[in-house]
Amino acid sequence: MISRNPSLAPPGEAERFFDSRPVGYLVGRPDLSEEEVLAAIAERLAFDGRTGPEPQVVIEAARLGKRKALAFLRKLVLPQPRSPLAMPVRPILREHLTHGVGEGH
């Protein structure tokens, strides 16, 4: 039986459950830096009136797959995306405007 507690796991097993991706991936926003996620965690802890744990501890617990930490990360209020939306460019045709709606269709 494989233990999920890294301190009880055989050597090499603890790394298996550790998520080493950037922090933004843990919250589903790869565009966010670690500082932005840490700030969001600190803000949420303050909103909930908690004095602990430290934001970095929450991230480490989430990387280890702790359900409580992962659930906490899902409740974060994150900054708006900075990357532009991928939308196709659709030119407005002048002939459509000059001929009217009923004629061109």
C-alpha positions in Angstrom: 0.0 0.0 0.0 1.4 3.4 -1.0 1.2 6.1 1.7 0.2 9.6 0.7 2.0 11.1 3.7 5.4 12.1 2.4 7.1 11.6 5.8 5.9 7.9 5.8 6.4 7.2 2.2 9.4 5.2 1.0 12.2 7.3 -0.6 11.2 8.5 -4.0 7.5 8.2 -3.3 7.0 11.7 -1.9 8.0 13.3 -5.2 5.3 11.4 -7.0 2.5 13.4 -5.3 4.3 16.8 -5.4 3.0 19.1 -8.2 6.0 21.0 -9.5 4.1 23.1 -12.1 4.0 26.9 -11.6 1.5 28.1 -9.0 -0.8 29.6 -11.7 -1.6 26.1 -12.9 -2.8 25.0 -9.5 -5.5 27.7 -9.7 -6.3 27.1 -13.4 -4.6 30.4 -14.4 -1.1 29.8 -15.9 -0.8 33.5 -16.7 -0.6 34.4 -12.9 2.7 34.7 -11.2 3.5 33.2 -7.8 3.3 36.6 -6.2 -0.2 37.2 -7.5 -1.4 33.9 -6.2 0.3 34.5 -2.8 -1.5 37.9 -2.6 -4.8 36.3 -3.4 -4.3 33.6 -0.8 -3.3 36.3 1.8 -6.4 38.3 0.9 -8.7 35.3 1.2 -7.2 34.4 4.6 -7.7 38.0 5.8 -11.3 37.9 4.5 -12.0 34.7 6.4 -10.5 36.2 9.5 -7.7 33.6 9.7 -4.3 34.3 11.2 -2.7 31.2 9.6 -1.4 29.3 7.8 1.0 31.4 5.7 0.1 31.6 2.0 3.2 29.6 1.0 2.1 26.8 3.3 -1.2 26.7 1.5 0.6 26.4 -1.9 2.9 23.6 -0.6 -0.1 21.7 0.8 -1.9 22.0 -2.6 1.1 20.8 -4.4 1.1 17.7 -2.2 -2.5 17.1 -3.1 -4.1 18.0 0.2 -7.9 18.3 -0.4 -8.5 21.1 2.0 -5.8 23.3 0.4 -7.0 22.5 -3.1 -10.6 23.4 -2.1 -9.3 26.7 -0.6 -7.5 27.6 -3.9 -10.8 27.1 -5.7 -12.4 29.9 -3.6 -9.8 32.5 -4.4 -10.7 35.8 -6.0 -8.1 36.1 -8.8 -7.1 39.1 -10.9 -8.6 39.6 -14.3 -6.7 38.0 -17.2 -4.2 40.3 -18.8 -3.9 38.4 -22.1 -6.0 39.5 -25.0 -9.0 37.4 -26.0 -8.5 35.3 -29.1 -11.3 36.5 -31.3 -11.3 36.5 -35.1 -11.3 39.8 -36.9 -14.6 40.4 -38.8 -14.5 43.3 -41.1 -17.7 45.3 -41.5 -18.6 45.4 -45.2 -19.5 48.8 -46.5 -21.8 47.4 -49.3 -23.9 45.7 -46.6 -24.5 49.0 -44.9 -25.2 50.9 -48.1 -27.6 48.3 -49.7 -29.7 47.8 -46.6 -30.5 44.7 -44.7 -33.2 43.2 -47.0 -31.5 43.5 -50.3 -28.3 41.5 -49.6 -29.9 38.5 -48.0 
